[in-house]
Amino acid sequence: MRTVAVAGEGFRAYDVHVGQGLLAHAGDLIAPLSPRRRCAIVTDETVGGLHGARLIAALERAGVASTVVAIPPGEASKSFSRLAEVCDALLALDLDRGDQIVAFGGGVVGDLAGFAAAIYKRGVDFIQIPTTLLAQVDSSVGGKTAIDTPRGKNLIGAFHQPRLVLCDLGVLDTLPDREMRAGYAEVVKYGLLGDAAFFERLERDGPALLARDAGTLEAAVAHCVAMKAAIVAEDARDHGRRNLLNLGHTFGHAIEAETDFSLLHGEAVALGCALAFRFSAREGLCDGADAARVAAHLAAAGLPTRLDGAAGAPFAADRLLKHMRQDKKAEGGSLVLILANRIGEAFIAKGVDPGAVRDFLITEGALT
Ligand code: NAD
Ligand code: GLY
């Protein structure tokens, strides 16, 4: 097992444990944080069905009583109505401030349960047990919690850091290959934004990681978590450097919105990273060879890298641009993008010319 500490201004430090078989130790790790030895496990029906019994048993062995609150799987559960249902279930359990909410699932469960924990009785502790690769390397760490509205993704939420994060690599064995690949896009993102040597290792180790080789996974997940912890330590509230974690997301969110979320988040991020590098190359900021290398690696991992070939194509350039202008990073309607000087060196580009982005999207196959 590897442990990464997350610390920063304005929140209590916590550990992220990464290892094989951690679920069996969940009770021993959670019990010291739970004075009344009581928790609610918020999970989705798929994860609960596959792995819930093992978590409940591990908690029981450590004397921690748990009740399961299960939601339907999928992005649609990040809604006001589902949030209200979860809060109501917690109230019915009479969960109080000394008790824990355990978010047991992918990013959807983590974002929803984390937001419920942030607002329930003005805030209770929560523990993340992420069960997708994406959630292990990104969403479970750093305290961003949110739900979606019909106007866009993650628009209503709060910063609420977990008390503990347990990344059991064994639960990834049941993750569908497509979800594994989508999570891999976020792994690659870390190399692209700040660690060229890590990207190079992924070019070699990507296939082993996707095949769920335990050692490769443990090293890569812990590395991503450590990179995220360093960024969160510097900018927990996302006023600056943390924006770098959004590499590929401004293009990606626009494409997700236009495809009505039929692309998985990680797939949209992969395509977004390829576009961000190609746009950087077009603007003379980075070498075209780097952009080609990024796209080649993502494509080899089975991820989308072409706008014209993506599910939902062709896209209208103006519609994509409209979504990009609504991005949370946008300032007064002007575009803020994460661009790159090279692999391993991304930067925050403010005041990007929308006309240049529109022209670029058209060269990528978007409609005028
Ligand atoms: P997800 O939570 O929808 O999980 C994907 C699918 O995999 C679901 O159907 C789920 O039931 C299933 N699943 C989960 N674990 C499994 C397992 N071990 N075995 C079998 N099936 C399993 O999707 P995700 O990709 O984990 O998360 C995407 C969400 O995360 C998005 O809503 C995104 O906005 C959010 N996100 C948040 C942050 C953040 O910092 N808070 C960062 C990145 C993404
Ligand atoms: N996933 C982006 C962030 O945590 O800031």
mmCIF file of C-alpha atoms and ligand atoms in Angstrom, residues 44 46-47 50-51 73 75 78 106-108 111 131-132 134 138-139 144 153-154 171 174-176 179 228 265, ligand 1:
data_model
loop_
_atom_site.group_PDB
_atom_site.id
_atom_site.type_symbol
_atom_site.label_atom_id
_atom_site.label_comp_id
_atom_site.label_asym_id
_atom_site.label_seq_id
_atom_site.Cartn_x
_atom_site.Cartn_y
_atom_site.Cartn_z
ATOM 1 C CA ASP A 44 -24.873 3.212 -6.824
ATOM 2 C CA THR A 46 -24.142 -1.511 -9.619
ATOM 3 C CA VAL A 47 -21.258 -0.931 -7.216
ATOM 4 C CA LEU A 50 -20.875 -6.026 -6.798
ATOM 5 C CA HIS A 51 -18.873 -4.930 -3.771
ATOM 6 C CA PRO A 73 -25.898 4.523 -11.678
ATOM 7 C CA GLU A 75 -24.653 11.002 -14.553
ATOM 8 C CA LYS A 78 -26.164 14.138 -10.063
ATOM 9 C CA GLY A 106 -17.341 6.382 -9.126
ATOM 10 C CA GLY A 107 -17.229 10.127 -9.593
ATOM 11 C CA VAL A 108 -21.023 10.384 -9.747
ATOM 12 C CA ASP A 111 -19.710 14.171 -6.238
ATOM 13 C CA THR A 131 -14.330 2.415 -7.432
ATOM 14 C CA THR A 132 -13.479 3.722 -10.907
ATOM 15 C CA LEU A 134 -11.222 8.126 -12.879
ATOM 16 C CA ASP A 138 -9.035 12.526 -9.731
ATOM 17 C CA SER A 139 -12.538 13.066 -8.386
ATOM 18 C CA LYS A 144 -14.801 19.271 -5.304
ATOM 19 C CA LYS A 153 -22.510 20.161 -15.417
ATOM 20 C CA ASN A 154 -21.261 20.678 -11.858
ATOM 21 C CA VAL A 171 -12.424 -3.266 -7.187
ATOM 22 C CA THR A 174 -15.104 -5.506 -12.337
ATOM 23 C CA LEU A 175 -14.943 -2.110 -14.048
ATOM 24 C CA PRO A 176 -16.005 -2.350 -17.718
ATOM 25 C CA GLU A 179 -14.821 2.899 -18.147
ATOM 26 C CA LYS A 228 -3.081 16.264 -7.472
ATOM 27 C CA HIS A 265 -16.477 12.120 -19.265
HETATM 28 P P1 NAD B 1 -19.516 6.925 -12.740
HETATM 29 O O1 NAD B 1 -19.487 7.274 -11.316
HETATM 30 O O2 NAD B 1 -20.769 7.200 -13.513
HETATM 31 O O3 NAD B 1 -19.129 5.396 -12.901
HETATM 32 C C1 NAD B 1 -19.106 4.848 -14.189
HETATM 33 C C2 NAD B 1 -19.914 3.543 -14.277
HETATM 34 O O4 NAD B 1 -19.108 2.516 -13.724
HETATM 35 C C3 NAD B 1 -21.222 3.545 -13.513
HETATM 36 O O5 NAD B 1 -22.161 2.856 -14.274
HETATM 37 C C4 NAD B 1 -20.890 2.745 -12.254
HETATM 38 O O6 NAD B 1 -22.014 2.074 -11.734
HETATM 39 C C5 NAD B 1 -19.881 1.795 -12.761
HETATM 40 N N1 NAD B 1 -18.897 1.328 -11.769
HETATM 41 C C6 NAD B 1 -18.239 2.091 -10.862
HETATM 42 N N2 NAD B 1 -17.328 1.351 -10.229
HETATM 43 C C7 NAD B 1 -17.415 0.105 -10.711
HETATM 44 C C8 NAD B 1 -16.726 -1.106 -10.466
HETATM 45 N N3 NAD B 1 -15.705 -1.159 -9.626
HETATM 46 N N4 NAD B 1 -17.113 -2.205 -11.141
HETATM 47 C C9 NAD B 1 -18.125 -2.139 -12.060
HETATM 48 N N5 NAD B 1 -18.794 -1.024 -12.366
HETATM 49 C C10 NAD B 1 -18.433 0.082 -11.695
HETATM 50 O O7 NAD B 1 -18.363 7.674 -13.574
HETATM 51 P P2 NAD B 1 -16.886 8.177 -13.239
HETATM 52 O O8 NAD B 1 -16.196 8.177 -14.547
HETATM 53 O O9 NAD B 1 -16.290 7.482 -12.108
HETATM 54 O O10 NAD B 1 -17.119 9.670 -12.770
HETATM 55 C C11 NAD B 1 -17.613 10.651 -13.645
HETATM 56 C C12 NAD B 1 -18.115 11.794 -12.812
HETATM 57 O O11 NAD B 1 -17.035 12.324 -12.049
HETATM 58 C C13 NAD B 1 -18.665 12.948 -13.621
HETATM 59 O O12 NAD B 1 -19.887 13.352 -13.069
HETATM 60 C C14 NAD B 1 -17.632 14.040 -13.450
HETATM 61 O O13 NAD B 1 -18.201 15.323 -13.520
HETATM 62 C C15 NAD B 1 -17.113 13.747 -12.082
HETATM 63 N N6 NAD B 1 -15.758 14.255 -11.820
HETATM 64 C C16 NAD B 1 -15.569 14.965 -10.677
HETATM 65 C C17 NAD B 1 -14.315 15.445 -10.359
HETATM 66 C C18 NAD B 1 -14.090 16.166 -9.065
HETATM 67 O O14 NAD B 1 -12.990 16.693 -8.856
HETATM 68 N N7 NAD B 1 -15.043 16.184 -8.171
HETATM 69 C C19 NAD B 1 -13.222 15.198 -11.227
HETATM 70 C C20 NAD B 1 -13.454 14.460 -12.382
HETATM 71 C C21 NAD B 1 -14.723 13.995 -12.676
#
